PDB file of C-alpha atoms and ligand atoms in Angstrom:
ATOM      1  CA  UNK A  99      17.899  -0.283  26.211  1.00 51.00           C
ATOM      2  CA  UNK A 100      19.543   2.397  24.428  1.00 55.00           C
ATOM      3  CA  UNK A 101      22.614   2.169  22.585  1.00 61.00           C
ATOM      4  CA  UNK A 102      25.556   4.747  22.874  1.00 61.00           C
ATOM      5  CA  UNK A 103      27.552   6.829  20.654  1.00 62.00           C
ATOM      6  CA  UNK A 104      30.678   8.846  21.293  1.00 57.00           C
ATOM      7  CA  UNK A 105      30.227  12.516  20.322  1.00 57.00           C
ATOM      8  CA  UNK A 106      33.112  14.493  18.796  1.00 62.00           C
ATOM      9  CA  UNK A 107      33.431  16.462  21.994  1.00 59.00           C
ATOM     10  CA  UNK A 108      34.048  12.989  23.492  1.00 58.00           C
ATOM     11  CA  UNK A 109      30.139  13.075  25.522  1.00 58.00           C
ATOM     12  CA  UNK A 110      28.409  10.069  25.108  1.00 59.00           C
ATOM     13  CA  UNK A 111      25.182  10.532  23.663  1.00 56.00           C
ATOM     14  CA  UNK A 112      22.110   8.018  23.823  1.00 63.00           C
ATOM     15  CA  UNK A 113      20.654   6.823  20.661  1.00 77.00           C
ATOM     16  CA  UNK A 114      17.384   5.373  19.860  1.00 90.00           C
ATOM     17  CA  UNK A 115      16.633   2.274  22.041  1.00 94.00           C
ATOM     18  CA  UNK A 116      16.962  -0.805  20.588  1.00 95.00           C
ATOM     19  CA  UNK A 117      13.407  -2.213  20.954  1.00 97.00           C
ATOM     20  CA  UNK A 118      12.212   1.087  19.262  1.00 97.00           C
ATOM     21  CA  UNK A 119      14.659   0.184  16.311  1.00 97.00           C
ATOM     22  CA  UNK A 120      13.444  -3.219  15.894  1.00 98.00           C
ATOM     23  CA  UNK A 121      10.309  -2.152  15.681  1.00 98.00           C
ATOM     24  CA  UNK A 122      10.817   0.685  13.364  1.00 98.00           C
ATOM     25  CA  UNK A 123      12.708  -1.587  11.025  1.00 98.00           C
ATOM     26  CA  UNK A 124       9.567  -3.697  10.872  1.00 98.00           C
ATOM     27  CA  UNK A 125       7.252  -0.930  10.079  1.00 98.00           C
ATOM     28  CA  UNK A 126       9.403  -0.223   7.582  1.00 98.00           C
ATOM     29  CA  UNK A 127       9.499  -3.663   5.877  1.00 98.00           C
ATOM     30  CA  UNK A 128       5.493  -3.448   6.309  1.00 98.00           C
ATOM     31  CA  UNK A 129       5.063  -0.236   4.244  1.00 98.00           C
ATOM     32  CA  UNK A 130       7.273  -1.771   1.535  1.00 98.00           C
ATOM     33  CA  UNK A 131       5.490  -4.783   1.585  1.00 98.00           C
ATOM     34  CA  UNK A 132       2.085  -2.848   1.332  1.00 98.00           C
ATOM     35  CA  UNK A 133       3.492  -1.261  -2.101  1.00 98.00           C
ATOM     36  CA  UNK A 134       4.485  -4.490  -3.285  1.00 98.00           C
ATOM     37  CA  UNK A 135       0.995  -5.621  -2.333  1.00 98.00           C
ATOM     38  CA  UNK A 136      -0.291  -2.534  -4.168  1.00 98.00           C
ATOM     39  CA  UNK A 137       1.461  -3.272  -6.797  1.00 98.00           C
ATOM     40  CA  UNK A 138       0.218  -6.830  -8.079  1.00 98.00           C
ATOM     41  CA  UNK A 139      -3.070  -5.843  -7.207  1.00 98.00           C
ATOM     42  CA  UNK A 140      -2.605  -3.162  -9.938  1.00 98.00           C
ATOM     43  CA  UNK A 141      -1.219  -5.675 -12.078  1.00 98.00           C
ATOM     44  CA  UNK A 142      -3.835  -7.869 -12.033  1.00 98.00           C
ATOM     45  CA  UNK A 143      -6.780  -5.118 -12.517  1.00 98.00           C
ATOM     46  CA  UNK A 144      -4.367  -4.534 -15.723  1.00 98.00           C
ATOM     47  CA  UNK A 145      -4.567  -7.677 -16.896  1.00 98.00           C
ATOM     48  CA  UNK A 146      -8.401  -6.994 -16.625  1.00 97.00           C
ATOM     49  CA  UNK A 147      -8.090  -3.984 -18.399  1.00 97.00           C
ATOM     50  CA  UNK A 148      -8.996  -1.734 -15.806  1.00 98.00           C
ATOM     51  CA  UNK A 149      -6.414   1.154 -16.593  1.00 98.00           C
ATOM     52  CA  UNK A 150      -7.897   3.377 -13.897  1.00 98.00           C
ATOM     53  CA  UNK A 151      -8.423   1.247 -11.107  1.00 98.00           C
ATOM     54  CA  UNK A 152      -4.427  -0.015 -12.043  1.00 98.00           C
ATOM     55  CA  UNK A 153      -3.131   3.706 -12.432  1.00 98.00           C
ATOM     56  CA  UNK A 154      -4.717   4.414  -8.786  1.00 98.00           C
ATOM     57  CA  UNK A 155      -2.974   0.999  -7.282  1.00 98.00           C
ATOM     58  CA  UNK A 156       0.124   2.204  -8.900  1.00 98.00           C
ATOM     59  CA  UNK A 157       0.023   5.451  -6.823  1.00 98.00           C
ATOM     60  CA  UNK A 158      -0.850   3.929  -3.788  1.00 98.00           C
ATOM     61  CA  UNK A 159       2.450   1.922  -4.312  1.00 98.00           C
ATOM     62  CA  UNK A 160       4.370   4.693  -4.729  1.00 98.00           C
ATOM     63  CA  UNK A 161       2.422   6.065  -1.060  1.00 98.00           C
ATOM     64  CA  UNK A 162       3.415   3.135   0.918  1.00 98.00           C
ATOM     65  CA  UNK A 163       7.700   3.464  -0.387  1.00 98.00           C
ATOM     66  CA  UNK A 164       7.160   7.081   0.807  1.00 98.00           C
ATOM     67  CA  UNK A 165       6.111   5.785   4.292  1.00 98.00           C
ATOM     68  CA  UNK A 166       8.884   3.439   4.294  1.00 98.00           C
ATOM     69  CA  UNK A 167      11.382   6.021   3.194  1.00 98.00           C
ATOM     70  CA  UNK A 168       9.917   8.536   5.979  1.00 98.00           C
ATOM     71  CA  UNK A 169      10.820   5.575   8.502  1.00 98.00           C
ATOM     72  CA  UNK A 170      13.667   5.232   7.249  1.00 98.00           C
ATOM     73  CA  UNK A 171      15.157   8.302   7.379  1.00 98.00           C
ATOM     74  CA  UNK A 172      14.048   8.851  10.659  1.00 97.00           C
ATOM     75  CA  UNK A 173      15.380   5.585  11.690  1.00 97.00           C
ATOM     76  CA  UNK A 174      18.758   7.278  10.670  1.00 96.00           C
ATOM     77  CA  UNK A 175      18.572  10.816  11.732  1.00 95.00           C
ATOM     78  CA  UNK A 176      17.679   9.303  15.673  1.00 94.00           C
ATOM     79  CA  UNK A 177      21.178   7.635  15.115  1.00 93.00           C
ATOM     80  CA  UNK A 178      19.522   4.043  14.527  1.00 95.00           C
ATOM     81  CA  UNK A 179      20.484   1.464  12.287  1.00 95.00           C
ATOM     82  CA  UNK A 180      18.590   0.530   8.965  1.00 97.00           C
ATOM     83  CA  UNK A 181      18.143  -3.384   8.726  1.00 97.00           C
ATOM     84  CA  UNK A 182      16.368  -3.800   5.853  1.00 98.00           C
ATOM     85  CA  UNK A 183      13.798  -7.048   5.940  1.00 98.00           C
ATOM     86  CA  UNK A 184      12.783  -9.770   3.455  1.00 98.00           C
ATOM     87  CA  UNK A 185       9.825  -8.772   1.809  1.00 98.00           C
ATOM     88  CA  UNK A 186       7.231 -11.424   1.602  1.00 98.00           C
ATOM     89  CA  UNK A 187       5.762 -12.063  -2.253  1.00 98.00           C
ATOM     90  CA  UNK A 188       2.413 -10.616  -2.363  1.00 98.00           C
ATOM     91  CA  UNK A 189      -0.946 -12.666  -3.540  1.00 98.00           C
ATOM     92  CA  UNK A 190      -1.368 -12.644  -7.562  1.00 98.00           C
ATOM     93  CA  UNK A 191      -4.753 -13.463  -8.421  1.00 97.00           C
ATOM     94  CA  UNK A 192      -7.977 -12.030  -6.907  1.00 98.00           C
ATOM     95  CA  UNK A 193     -11.771 -13.042  -7.500  1.00 97.00           C
ATOM     96  CA  UNK A 194     -13.137  -9.449  -8.392  1.00 97.00           C
ATOM     97  CA  UNK A 195     -12.000  -5.825  -8.101  1.00 97.00           C
ATOM     98  CA  UNK A 196     -14.550  -5.305  -5.328  1.00 97.00           C
ATOM     99  CA  UNK A 197     -12.423  -8.749  -3.522  1.00 98.00           C
ATOM    100  CA  UNK A 198      -9.148  -6.641  -4.016  1.00 98.00           C
ATOM    101  CA  UNK A 199     -10.032  -3.204  -2.329  1.00 98.00           C
ATOM    102  CA  UNK A 200     -12.040  -5.302   0.586  1.00 98.00           C
ATOM    103  CA  UNK A 201      -8.625  -6.730   0.902  1.00 98.00           C
ATOM    104  CA  UNK A 202      -6.700  -3.549   0.784  1.00 98.00           C
ATOM    105  CA  UNK A 203      -9.218  -2.186   3.409  1.00 98.00           C
ATOM    106  CA  UNK A 204      -8.329  -5.086   5.725  1.00 98.00           C
ATOM    107  CA  UNK A 205      -4.720  -4.560   5.146  1.00 98.00           C
ATOM    108  CA  UNK A 206      -5.041  -1.091   6.067  1.00 98.00           C
ATOM    109  CA  UNK A 207      -6.774  -1.988   9.237  1.00 98.00           C
ATOM    110  CA  UNK A 208      -3.742  -4.269  10.006  1.00 98.00           C
ATOM    111  CA  UNK A 209      -1.185  -1.016   9.653  1.00 98.00           C
ATOM    112  CA  UNK A 210      -3.088   1.178  11.429  1.00 98.00           C
ATOM    113  CA  UNK A 211      -2.966  -1.733  14.621  1.00 98.00           C
ATOM    114  CA  UNK A 212       0.844  -1.773  13.583  1.00 98.00           C
ATOM    115  CA  UNK A 213       1.554   1.888  13.602  1.00 98.00           C
ATOM    116  CA  UNK A 214      -0.465   2.123  17.041  1.00 98.00           C
ATOM    117  CA  UNK A 215       1.744  -0.445  18.607  1.00 98.00           C
ATOM    118  CA  UNK A 216       4.355   1.156  18.021  1.00 98.00           C
ATOM    119  CA  UNK A 217       2.935   4.471  19.363  1.00 98.00           C
ATOM    120  CA  UNK A 218       2.491   3.059  22.533  1.00 98.00           C
ATOM    121  CA  UNK A 219       6.292   1.430  22.776  1.00 98.00           C
ATOM    122  CA  UNK A 220       7.501   4.764  21.935  1.00 97.00           C
ATOM    123  CA  UNK A 221       5.836   6.087  24.518  1.00 97.00           C
ATOM    124  CA  UNK A 222       6.765   3.226  26.893  1.00 97.00           C
ATOM    125  CA  UNK A 223      10.548   3.702  25.800  1.00 96.00           C
ATOM    126  CA  UNK A 224       9.896   7.280  26.512  1.00 96.00           C
ATOM    127  CA  UNK A 225      11.314   8.209  23.016  1.00 96.00           C
ATOM    128  CA  UNK A 226       9.374  11.249  22.518  1.00 95.00           C
ATOM    129  CA  UNK A 227      10.567  12.309  19.240  1.00 96.00           C
ATOM    130  CA  UNK A 228       9.652   9.085  17.717  1.00 97.00           C
ATOM    131  CA  UNK A 229       5.589   8.993  19.384  1.00 97.00           C
ATOM    132  CA  UNK A 230       5.727  12.725  17.761  1.00 98.00           C
ATOM    133  CA  UNK A 231       7.191  11.648  14.538  1.00 98.00           C
ATOM    134  CA  UNK A 232       4.420   8.971  14.089  1.00 98.00           C
ATOM    135  CA  UNK A 233       1.631  11.084  14.526  1.00 98.00           C
ATOM    136  CA  UNK A 234       1.675  11.731  11.045  1.00 98.00           C
ATOM    137  CA  UNK A 235       1.044   8.197  10.292  1.00 98.00           C
ATOM    138  CA  UNK A 236      -2.079   7.777  12.885  1.00 98.00           C
ATOM    139  CA  UNK A 237      -3.199  10.776  10.567  1.00 98.00           C
ATOM    140  CA  UNK A 238      -2.564   8.808   7.509  1.00 98.00           C
ATOM    141  CA  UNK A 239      -3.866   5.724   8.211  1.00 98.00           C
ATOM    142  CA  UNK A 240      -7.111   7.385   8.789  1.00 98.00           C
ATOM    143  CA  UNK A 241      -7.291   8.540   5.466  1.00 97.00           C
ATOM    144  CA  UNK A 242      -5.701   5.063   3.794  1.00 98.00           C
ATOM    145  CA  UNK A 243      -8.705   3.086   5.708  1.00 98.00           C
ATOM    146  CA  UNK A 244     -11.581   5.943   4.779  1.00 98.00           C
ATOM    147  CA  UNK A 245     -10.259   5.431   1.281  1.00 98.00           C
ATOM    148  CA  UNK A 246      -9.992   1.841   0.669  1.00 98.00           C
ATOM    149  CA  UNK A 247     -13.454   1.438   2.180  1.00 98.00           C
ATOM    150  CA  UNK A 248     -15.519   3.564   0.324  1.00 98.00           C
ATOM    151  CA  UNK A 249     -13.653   2.454  -2.983  1.00 98.00           C
ATOM    152  CA  UNK A 250     -15.098  -1.109  -1.509  1.00 98.00           C
ATOM    153  CA  UNK A 251     -18.336   0.091  -0.706  1.00 98.00           C
ATOM    154  CA  UNK A 252     -18.951   1.572  -4.171  1.00 98.00           C
ATOM    155  CA  UNK A 253     -17.771  -1.914  -5.746  1.00 98.00           C
ATOM    156  CA  UNK A 254     -20.218  -3.488  -3.574  1.00 98.00           C
ATOM    157  CA  UNK A 255     -23.149  -1.035  -4.771  1.00 98.00           C
ATOM    158  CA  UNK A 256     -22.025  -1.686  -8.420  1.00 97.00           C
ATOM    159  CA  UNK A 257     -22.078  -5.164  -8.038  1.00 96.00           C
ATOM    160  CA  UNK A 258     -22.538  -6.473 -11.741  1.00 94.00           C
ATOM    161  CA  UNK A 259     -23.195  -3.634 -13.614  1.00 96.00           C
ATOM    162  CA  UNK A 260     -20.442  -2.963 -15.809  1.00 96.00           C
ATOM    163  CA  UNK A 261     -21.026   0.750 -17.069  1.00 97.00           C
ATOM    164  CA  UNK A 262     -21.019   1.854 -13.678  1.00 98.00           C
ATOM    165  CA  UNK A 263     -17.826  -0.254 -13.311  1.00 98.00           C
ATOM    166  CA  UNK A 264     -16.069   1.870 -16.210  1.00 98.00           C
ATOM    167  CA  UNK A 265     -17.258   4.753 -14.687  1.00 98.00           C
ATOM    168  CA  UNK A 266     -15.328   4.091 -11.459  1.00 98.00           C
ATOM    169  CA  UNK A 267     -12.280   2.763 -13.528  1.00 98.00           C
ATOM    170  CA  UNK A 268     -12.445   6.677 -15.240  1.00 98.00           C
ATOM    171  CA  UNK A 269     -12.539   8.236 -11.904  1.00 98.00           C
ATOM    172  CA  UNK A 270      -9.642   6.321 -10.198  1.00 98.00           C
ATOM    173  CA  UNK A 271      -7.793   7.111 -13.154  1.00 98.00           C
ATOM    174  CA  UNK A 272      -7.624  10.597 -12.527  1.00 98.00           C
ATOM    175  CA  UNK A 273      -5.771  10.039  -9.147  1.00 96.00           C
ATOM    176  CA  UNK A 274      -2.871  12.532  -9.241  1.00 94.00           C
ATOM    177  CA  UNK A 275       0.673  11.692  -7.813  1.00 90.00           C
TER     178      UNK A 275
HETATM  179 FE1  LIG B 349       1.798   3.291   4.904  1.00 83.20          FE
HETATM  180 FE1  LIG B 350      -1.534   1.983   3.651  1.00 83.20          FE
END
């Protein structure tokens, strides 16, 4: 179903469909939740004095905010209504940096599923602009999953080796915004 808006010329113009609008609003919530989750992970890593890991998470959190804003702007541009949803509190404690990055990887896999469902919805609703817009997110998710998995794998190899953990901390601390 699509809503209609009268333009200045008096001609009615179709706005974004209500199903796609609802799903985009939900995706905005998920992106802001991702930002919240990574900020919480960053705070935990800071408490372990792993400043490089914490820095990496803060940058990741700001990337997620940008993703949320991309969707926010798209919805506005398409004549939809942004309705911000409640954001759940993220977990605040983990067992280890390895567990954090394993969870980050799993979280990104869930986000990928959500983006894929959104693409399928846009396609079935014949919303070509949204389907095309979402391709950026499809590509971004490939990178997001690969990066989180790579760090999780490194932490798996590092195990209890503190010098190696400190080296990885230094490497992640170099992440540019
Ligand atoms: Fe994202
Ligand atoms: Fe992400």
